[in-house]
């Protein structure tokens, strides 16, 4: 029997019943990766030595005190290759970091190691997390477990595919404009972006610091809750980390949605949405209504400004964050007689096209004379978008809508950057406002997964889990596995 495709909760039970060991789970993860998962290119590097160490440590923790050991003890996990693990290659999907071994470990990773989780490896992603398809990785694209010819979404495509293909039950990604929720939607798994600041960004390679947030992928809402709790909470090493106590998603998940007011933003159901996506999401909303939630249409009028606002703010921050990759301290260096040429050649050869495009956009938007016209203006619109969410949350408890306007598209099918950016039209506003958001499976269109997005007010992360768990309990989508798991 293989444990591929099993939930972390089921693994945790089997570990405690003595039916499985952490070493067996790790061996199964490796077998699934080398077998069915091989065609996906979901992993960039394995963390074998650390995984073996952790499997041993987890076995001891489970033996000594199975209750204190916690739900992630002995569970195989994977990290998007933007999360630093001391001594192990961390490339951010970029050539410029192809030799970079960080001297320290990200807080989120460290908390998982302390909890006894077993890190299988680092997953593929768009270069520096810029993209919606994982095609911008310098190490080749990742396939979708439901159809390997299609993209898994991005930028955390490797992490979404790793769970979707049953290699690991839990993985982690980062979400700056949708990079956890959109790939979760396209791969038929749960993906959660916590409130901005809820999970430490210490040791996360920065893309756009005011938007970046770490979060988990899983098969079920319960596993996502355990995975979230393992990494959430204040960290003195991240100045934007939220000091408030973490509200308990597991408790909220028992509450159901009876009497809860759910809003459906009109602008999220409009133009640009594939018919199949609209149908599945409409059905999902009807299920929630059937469970006793009251549904009302709401309006977020500035939704269509989200994309242009994001594509000023995110590139501006990235142009600043990526200035440090000049061949001096990190990773790759292309030596030239003059220092200036060394900087230029290193960056020219090290960065891919999309990263260069963003650095140029951002540098331009921040340059003197354009700062007011672009950057300052974008910040104002950002505030407007956040206020519109605040206003809507006065009359509803949470929002439900599609995650992605489309299902997984064929690799190579989208060549125009602007068309690619449109994939995040429904996820970006949540990042601009710093809100928690989740995508969870709500059916299929043309044989491909569709995701339902649940959005709650800032720091009401638990409410996202409450709504998602109620929907999940009433449906069977979370029980299905991609053909790559079953094969
Ligand atoms: N796809 C969006 C972008 O390319 C979002 C990326 C992300 O969330 N990291 O910027």
mmCIF file with all atom_site columns, N, CA, C and O and ligand atoms in Angstrom, residues 80 126 128-133 136 154-156 174-182 207 212 310-311 314 354 358 420-421 423-424 427-428 431, ligand 1:
data_model
loop_
_atom_site.group_PDB
_atom_site.id
_atom_site.type_symbol
_atom_site.label_atom_id
_atom_site.label_alt_id
_atom_site.label_comp_id
_atom_site.label_asym_id
_atom_site.label_entity_id
_atom_site.label_seq_id
_atom_site.pdbx_PDB_ins_code
_atom_site.Cartn_x
_atom_site.Cartn_y
_atom_site.Cartn_z
_atom_site.occupancy
_atom_site.B_iso_or_equiv
_atom_site.pdbx_formal_charge
_atom_site.auth_seq_id
_atom_site.auth_comp_id
_atom_site.auth_asym_id
_atom_site.auth_atom_id
_atom_site.pdbx_PDB_model_num
ATOM   1   N N  . UNK A 1 80  ? 8.312  25.911 -1.172  1.00 0.00 ? 80  UNK A N  1
ATOM   2   C CA . UNK A 1 80  ? 8.617  26.679 -2.381  1.00 0.00 ? 80  UNK A CA 1
ATOM   3   C C  . UNK A 1 80  ? 10.055 27.175 -2.275  1.00 0.00 ? 80  UNK A C  1
ATOM   4   O O  . UNK A 1 80  ? 10.501 27.565 -1.179  1.00 0.00 ? 80  UNK A O  1
ATOM   5   N N  . UNK A 1 126 ? 7.848  30.264 -10.335 1.00 0.00 ? 126 UNK A N  1
ATOM   6   C CA . UNK A 1 126 ? 8.242  31.327 -11.242 1.00 0.00 ? 126 UNK A CA 1
ATOM   7   C C  . UNK A 1 126 ? 9.408  32.080 -10.602 1.00 0.00 ? 126 UNK A C  1
ATOM   8   O O  . UNK A 1 126 ? 9.460  32.237 -9.376  1.00 0.00 ? 126 UNK A O  1
ATOM   9   N N  . UNK A 1 128 ? 11.657 34.350 -8.796  1.00 0.00 ? 128 UNK A N  1
ATOM   10  C CA . UNK A 1 128 ? 11.370 35.336 -7.752  1.00 0.00 ? 128 UNK A CA 1
ATOM   11  C C  . UNK A 1 128 ? 9.868  35.513 -7.534  1.00 0.00 ? 128 UNK A C  1
ATOM   12  O O  . UNK A 1 128 ? 9.396  36.591 -7.173  1.00 0.00 ? 128 UNK A O  1
ATOM   13  N N  . UNK A 1 129 ? 9.113  34.448 -7.801  1.00 0.00 ? 129 UNK A N  1
ATOM   14  C CA . UNK A 1 129 ? 7.652  34.412 -7.567  1.00 0.00 ? 129 UNK A CA 1
ATOM   15  C C  . UNK A 1 129 ? 6.876  35.342 -8.494  1.00 0.00 ? 129 UNK A C  1
ATOM   16  O O  . UNK A 1 129 ? 5.763  35.744 -8.179  1.00 0.00 ? 129 UNK A O  1
ATOM   17  N N  . UNK A 1 130 ? 7.466  35.658 -9.657  1.00 0.00 ? 130 UNK A N  1
ATOM   18  C CA . UNK A 1 130 ? 6.786  36.550 -10.598 1.00 0.00 ? 130 UNK A CA 1
ATOM   19  C C  . UNK A 1 130 ? 6.195  35.745 -11.743 1.00 0.00 ? 130 UNK A C  1
ATOM   20  O O  . UNK A 1 130 ? 6.894  35.368 -12.681 1.00 0.00 ? 130 UNK A O  1
ATOM   21  N N  . UNK A 1 131 ? 4.894  35.488 -11.640 1.00 0.00 ? 131 UNK A N  1
ATOM   22  C CA . UNK A 1 131 ? 4.235  34.748 -12.695 1.00 0.00 ? 131 UNK A CA 1
ATOM   23  C C  . UNK A 1 131 ? 2.996  34.048 -12.191 1.00 0.00 ? 131 UNK A C  1
ATOM   24  O O  . UNK A 1 131 ? 2.713  34.044 -10.984 1.00 0.00 ? 131 UNK A O  1
ATOM   25  N N  . UNK A 1 132 ? 2.243  33.457 -13.111 1.00 0.00 ? 132 UNK A N  1
ATOM   26  C CA . UNK A 1 132 ? 0.976  32.805 -12.775 1.00 0.00 ? 132 UNK A CA 1
ATOM   27  C C  . UNK A 1 132 ? 0.907  31.405 -13.374 1.00 0.00 ? 132 UNK A C  1
ATOM   28  O O  . UNK A 1 132 ? -0.169 30.836 -13.493 1.00 0.00 ? 132 UNK A O  1
ATOM   29  N N  . UNK A 1 133 ? 2.064  30.855 -13.774 1.00 0.00 ? 133 UNK A N  1
ATOM   30  C CA . UNK A 1 133 ? 2.028  29.566 -14.463 1.00 0.00 ? 133 UNK A CA 1
ATOM   31  C C  . UNK A 1 133 ? 3.238  28.682 -14.177 1.00 0.00 ? 133 UNK A C  1
ATOM   32  O O  . UNK A 1 133 ? 3.302  27.554 -14.643 1.00 0.00 ? 133 UNK A O  1
ATOM   33  N N  . UNK A 1 136 ? 7.860  30.773 -15.796 1.00 0.00 ? 136 UNK A N  1
ATOM   34  C CA . UNK A 1 136 ? 8.993  31.704 -15.699 1.00 0.00 ? 136 UNK A CA 1
ATOM   35  C C  . UNK A 1 136 ? 10.141 31.158 -14.861 1.00 0.00 ? 136 UNK A C  1
ATOM   36  O O  . UNK A 1 136 ? 11.077 31.891 -14.561 1.00 0.00 ? 136 UNK A O  1
ATOM   37  N N  . UNK A 1 154 ? 0.636  29.586 -10.840 1.00 0.00 ? 154 UNK A N  1
ATOM   38  C CA . UNK A 1 154 ? 1.889  30.062 -10.257 1.00 0.00 ? 154 UNK A CA 1
ATOM   39  C C  . UNK A 1 154 ? 1.641  31.272 -9.374  1.00 0.00 ? 154 UNK A C  1
ATOM   40  O O  . UNK A 1 154 ? 0.508  31.705 -9.240  1.00 0.00 ? 154 UNK A O  1
ATOM   41  N N  . UNK A 1 155 ? 2.645  31.722 -8.719  1.00 0.00 ? 155 UNK A N  1
ATOM   42  C CA . UNK A 1 155 ? 4.003  31.283 -8.914  1.00 0.00 ? 155 UNK A CA 1
ATOM   43  C C  . UNK A 1 155 ? 4.387  30.040 -8.104  1.00 0.00 ? 155 UNK A C  1
ATOM   44  O O  . UNK A 1 155 ? 5.401  29.423 -8.395  1.00 0.00 ? 155 UNK A O  1
ATOM   45  N N  . UNK A 1 156 ? 3.548  29.649 -7.119  1.00 0.00 ? 156 UNK A N  1
ATOM   46  C CA . UNK A 1 156 ? 3.909  28.489 -6.283  1.00 0.00 ? 156 UNK A CA 1
ATOM   47  C C  . UNK A 1 156 ? 3.454  27.191 -6.941  1.00 0.00 ? 156 UNK A C  1
ATOM   48  O O  . UNK A 1 156 ? 2.938  26.302 -6.258  1.00 0.00 ? 156 UNK A O  1
ATOM   49  N N  . UNK A 1 174 ? 4.273  31.092 -1.326  1.00 0.00 ? 174 UNK A N  1
ATOM   50  C CA . UNK A 1 174 ? 4.111  32.496 -0.942  1.00 0.00 ? 174 UNK A CA 1
ATOM   51  C C  . UNK A 1 174 ? 3.118  33.119 -1.907  1.00 0.00 ? 174 UNK A C  1
ATOM   52  O O  . UNK A 1 174 ? 2.992  32.681 -3.059  1.00 0.00 ? 174 UNK A O  1
ATOM   53  N N  . UNK A 1 175 ? 2.381  34.094 -1.397  1.00 0.00 ? 175 UNK A N  1
ATOM   54  C CA . UNK A 1 175 ? 1.285  34.706 -2.156  1.00 0.00 ? 175 UNK A CA 1
ATOM   55  C C  . UNK A 1 175 ? 1.447  36.219 -2.070  1.00 0.00 ? 175 UNK A C  1
ATOM   56  O O  . UNK A 1 175 ? 1.317  36.813 -0.997  1.00 0.00 ? 175 UNK A O  1
ATOM   57  N N  . UNK A 1 176 ? 1.765  36.822 -3.211  1.00 0.00 ? 176 UNK A N  1
ATOM   58  C CA . UNK A 1 176 ? 1.990  38.265 -3.295  1.00 0.00 ? 176 UNK A CA 1
ATOM   59  C C  . UNK A 1 176 ? 0.829  38.922 -4.038  1.00 0.00 ? 176 UNK A C  1
ATOM   60  O O  . UNK A 1 176 ? 0.440  40.058 -3.740  1.00 0.00 ? 176 UNK A O  1
ATOM   61  N N  . UNK A 1 177 ? 0.292  38.148 -5.016  1.00 0.00 ? 177 UNK A N  1
ATOM   62  C CA . UNK A 1 177 ? -0.856 38.635 -5.789  1.00 0.00 ? 177 UNK A CA 1
ATOM   63  C C  . UNK A 1 177 ? -1.802 37.498 -6.128  1.00 0.00 ? 177 UNK A C  1
ATOM   64  O O  . UNK A 1 177 ? -2.699 37.655 -6.953  1.00 0.00 ? 177 UNK A O  1
ATOM   65  N N  . UNK A 1 178 ? -1.572 36.331 -5.514  1.00 0.00 ? 178 UNK A N  1
ATOM   66  C CA . UNK A 1 178 ? -2.428 35.173 -5.801  1.00 0.00 ? 178 UNK A CA 1
ATOM   67  C C  . UNK A 1 178 ? -1.662 33.874 -5.901  1.00 0.00 ? 178 UNK A C  1
ATOM   68  O O  . UNK A 1 178 ? -2.254 32.821 -6.171  1.00 0.00 ? 178 UNK A O  1
ATOM   69  N N  . UNK A 1 179 ? -0.368 33.923 -5.661  1.00 0.00 ? 179 UNK A N  1
ATOM   70  C CA . UNK A 1 179 ? 0.504  32.779 -5.953  1.00 0.00 ? 179 UNK A CA 1
ATOM   71  C C  . UNK A 1 179 ? 0.300  31.531 -5.109  1.00 0.00 ? 179 UNK A C  1
ATOM   72  O O  . UNK A 1 179 ? 0.934  30.510 -5.382  1.00 0.00 ? 179 UNK A O  1
ATOM   73  N N  . UNK A 1 180 ? -0.553 31.583 -4.090  1.00 0.00 ? 180 UNK A N  1
ATOM   74  C CA . UNK A 1 180 ? -0.958 30.344 -3.416  1.00 0.00 ? 180 UNK A CA 1
ATOM   75  C C  . UNK A 1 180 ? -2.353 29.960 -3.918  1.00 0.00 ? 180 UNK A C  1
ATOM   76  O O  . UNK A 1 180 ? -2.599 28.820 -4.325  1.00 0.00 ? 180 UNK A O  1
ATOM   77  N N  . UNK A 1 181 ? -3.261 30.924 -3.924  1.00 0.00 ? 181 UNK A N  1
ATOM   78  C CA . UNK A 1 181 ? -4.664 30.602 -4.242  1.00 0.00 ? 181 UNK A CA 1
ATOM   79  C C  . UNK A 1 181 ? -4.859 30.175 -5.699  1.00 0.00 ? 181 UNK A C  1
ATOM   80  O O  . UNK A 1 181 ? -5.599 29.230 -5.972  1.00 0.00 ? 181 UNK A O  1
ATOM   81  N N  . UNK A 1 182 ? -4.241 30.889 -6.632  1.00 0.00 ? 182 UNK A N  1
ATOM   82  C CA . UNK A 1 182 ? -4.461 30.553 -8.042  1.00 0.00 ? 182 UNK A CA 1
ATOM   83  C C  . UNK A 1 182 ? -3.919 29.159 -8.395  1.00 0.00 ? 182 UNK A C  1
ATOM   84  O O  . UNK A 1 182 ? -4.628 28.364 -9.000  1.00 0.00 ? 182 UNK A O  1
ATOM   85  N N  . UNK A 1 207 ? 9.892  39.470 -2.709  1.00 0.00 ? 207 UNK A N  1
ATOM   86  C CA . UNK A 1 207 ? 9.470  39.953 -4.027  1.00 0.00 ? 207 UNK A CA 1
ATOM   87  C C  . UNK A 1 207 ? 8.923  41.354 -3.799  1.00 0.00 ? 207 UNK A C  1
ATOM   88  O O  . UNK A 1 207 ? 9.582  42.349 -4.107  1.00 0.00 ? 207 UNK A O  1
ATOM   89  N N  . UNK A 1 212 ? 3.862  40.270 0.212   1.00 0.00 ? 212 UNK A N  1
ATOM   90  C CA . UNK A 1 212 ? 4.255  38.860 0.360   1.00 0.00 ? 212 UNK A CA 1
ATOM   91  C C  . UNK A 1 212 ? 3.687  38.243 1.634   1.00 0.00 ? 212 UNK A C  1
ATOM   92  O O  . UNK A 1 212 ? 3.751  38.837 2.705   1.00 0.00 ? 212 UNK A O  1
ATOM   93  N N  . UNK A 1 310 ? -1.507 47.035 -8.600  1.00 0.00 ? 310 UNK A N  1
ATOM   94  C CA . UNK A 1 310 ? -0.523 46.000 -8.231  1.00 0.00 ? 310 UNK A CA 1
ATOM   95  C C  . UNK A 1 310 ? 0.707  46.088 -9.133  1.00 0.00 ? 310 UNK A C  1
ATOM   96  O O  . UNK A 1 310 ? 1.838  45.956 -8.657  1.00 0.00 ? 310 UNK A O  1
ATOM   97  N N  . UNK A 1 311 ? 0.490  46.310 -10.422 1.00 0.00 ? 311 UNK A N  1
ATOM   98  C CA . UNK A 1 311 ? 1.629  46.321 -11.351 1.00 0.00 ? 311 UNK A CA 1
ATOM   99  C C  . UNK A 1 311 ? 2.412  47.633 -11.338 1.00 0.00 ? 311 UNK A C  1
ATOM   100 O O  . UNK A 1 311 ? 3.314  47.821 -12.148 1.00 0.00 ? 311 UNK A O  1
ATOM   101 N N  . UNK A 1 314 ? 3.965  46.335 -6.909  1.00 0.00 ? 314 UNK A N  1
ATOM   102 C CA . UNK A 1 314 ? 4.808  45.130 -6.831  1.00 0.00 ? 314 UNK A CA 1
ATOM   103 C C  . UNK A 1 314 ? 6.137  45.326 -7.589  1.00 0.00 ? 314 UNK A C  1
ATOM   104 O O  . UNK A 1 314 ? 7.201  45.040 -7.029  1.00 0.00 ? 314 UNK A O  1
ATOM   105 N N  . UNK A 1 354 ? 10.971 38.088 -17.475 1.00 0.00 ? 354 UNK A N  1
ATOM   106 C CA . UNK A 1 354 ? 9.888  38.668 -16.674 1.00 0.00 ? 354 UNK A CA 1
ATOM   107 C C  . UNK A 1 354 ? 10.454 39.491 -15.517 1.00 0.00 ? 354 UNK A C  1
ATOM   108 O O  . UNK A 1 354 ? 9.951  40.573 -15.208 1.00 0.00 ? 354 UNK A O  1
ATOM   109 N N  . UNK A 1 358 ? 9.908  43.531 -14.826 1.00 0.00 ? 358 UNK A N  1
ATOM   110 C CA . UNK A 1 358 ? 9.385  44.109 -13.579 1.00 0.00 ? 358 UNK A CA 1
ATOM   111 C C  . UNK A 1 358 ? 10.371 45.110 -12.977 1.00 0.00 ? 358 UNK A C  1
ATOM   112 O O  . UNK A 1 358 ? 9.965  46.145 -12.458 1.00 0.00 ? 358 UNK A O  1
ATOM   113 N N  . UNK A 1 420 ? -1.309 37.224 -19.278 1.00 0.00 ? 420 UNK A N  1
ATOM   114 C CA . UNK A 1 420 ? -0.919 36.410 -18.114 1.00 0.00 ? 420 UNK A CA 1
ATOM   115 C C  . UNK A 1 420 ? -1.328 37.122 -16.820 1.00 0.00 ? 420 UNK A C  1
ATOM   116 O O  . UNK A 1 420 ? -1.842 36.495 -15.897 1.00 0.00 ? 420 UNK A O  1
ATOM   117 N N  . UNK A 1 421 ? -1.129 38.421 -16.749 1.00 0.00 ? 421 UNK A N  1
ATOM   118 C CA . UNK A 1 421 ? -1.438 39.176 -15.528 1.00 0.00 ? 421 UNK A CA 1
ATOM   119 C C  . UNK A 1 421 ? -2.929 39.070 -15.173 1.00 0.00 ? 421 UNK A C  1
ATOM   120 O O  . UNK A 1 421 ? -3.306 39.122 -14.006 1.00 0.00 ? 421 UNK A O  1
ATOM   121 N N  . UNK A 1 423 ? -4.794 36.660 -15.056 1.00 0.00 ? 423 UNK A N  1
ATOM   122 C CA . UNK A 1 423 ? -5.116 35.488 -14.240 1.00 0.00 ? 423 UNK A CA 1
ATOM   123 C C  . UNK A 1 423 ? -5.284 35.832 -12.765 1.00 0.00 ? 423 UNK A C  1
ATOM   124 O O  . UNK A 1 423 ? -5.879 35.072 -12.010 1.00 0.00 ? 423 UNK A O  1
ATOM   125 N N  . UNK A 1 424 ? -4.701 36.935 -12.343 1.00 0.00 ? 424 UNK A N  1
ATOM   126 C CA . UNK A 1 424 ? -4.712 37.287 -10.921 1.00 0.00 ? 424 UNK A CA 1
ATOM   127 C C  . UNK A 1 424 ? -5.683 38.405 -10.582 1.00 0.00 ? 424 UNK A C  1
ATOM   128 O O  . UNK A 1 424 ? -5.658 38.926 -9.464  1.00 0.00 ? 424 UNK A O  1
ATOM   129 N N  . UNK A 1 427 ? -7.528 37.746 -7.364  1.00 0.00 ? 427 UNK A N  1
ATOM   130 C CA . UNK A 1 427 ? -6.772 37.447 -6.138  1.00 0.00 ? 427 UNK A CA 1
ATOM   131 C C  . UNK A 1 427 ? -5.976 38.651 -5.637  1.00 0.00 ? 427 UNK A C  1
ATOM   132 O O  . UNK A 1 427 ? -5.765 38.805 -4.435  1.00 0.00 ? 427 UNK A O  1
ATOM   133 N N  . UNK A 1 428 ? -5.538 39.509 -6.574  1.00 0.00 ? 428 UNK A N  1
ATOM   134 C CA . UNK A 1 428 ? -4.694 40.650 -6.226  1.00 0.00 ? 428 UNK A CA 1
ATOM   135 C C  . UNK A 1 428 ? -5.329 41.627 -5.213  1.00 0.00 ? 428 UNK A C  1
ATOM   136 O O  . UNK A 1 428 ? -4.645 42.077 -4.278  1.00 0.00 ? 428 UNK A O  1
ATOM   137 N N  . UNK A 1 431 ? -4.544 40.842 -1.636  1.00 0.00 ? 431 UNK A N  1
ATOM   138 C CA . UNK A 1 431 ? -3.188 41.183 -1.185  1.00 0.00 ? 431 UNK A CA 1
ATOM   139 C C  . UNK A 1 431 ? -3.047 42.680 -0.944  1.00 0.00 ? 431 UNK A C  1
ATOM   140 O O  . UNK A 1 431 ? -2.418 43.104 0.027   1.00 0.00 ? 431 UNK A O  1
HETATM 141 N N1 . LIG B 2 .   ? 1.029  36.346 -10.620 1.00 0.00 ? 1   LIG B N1 1
HETATM 142 C C1 . LIG B 2 .   ? 1.290  37.513 -9.848  1.00 0.00 ? 1   LIG B C1 1
HETATM 143 C C2 . LIG B 2 .   ? 2.587  38.127 -10.305 1.00 0.00 ? 1   LIG B C2 1
HETATM 144 O O1 . LIG B 2 .   ? 3.127  37.658 -11.251 1.00 0.00 ? 1   LIG B O1 1
HETATM 145 C C3 . LIG B 2 .   ? 1.345  37.149 -8.390  1.00 0.00 ? 1   LIG B C3 1
HETATM 146 C C4 . LIG B 2 .   ? 2.615  36.512 -8.013  1.00 0.00 ? 1   LIG B C4 1
HETATM 147 C C5 . LIG B 2 .   ? 2.673  36.128 -6.570  1.00 0.00 ? 1   LIG B C5 1
HETATM 148 O O2 . LIG B 2 .   ? 1.677  36.123 -5.859  1.00 0.00 ? 1   LIG B O2 1
HETATM 149 N N2 . LIG B 2 .   ? 3.876  35.867 -6.125  1.00 0.00 ? 1   LIG B N2 1
HETATM 150 O O3 . LIG B 2 .   ? 3.080  39.051 -9.744  1.00 0.00 ? 1   LIG B O3 1
#
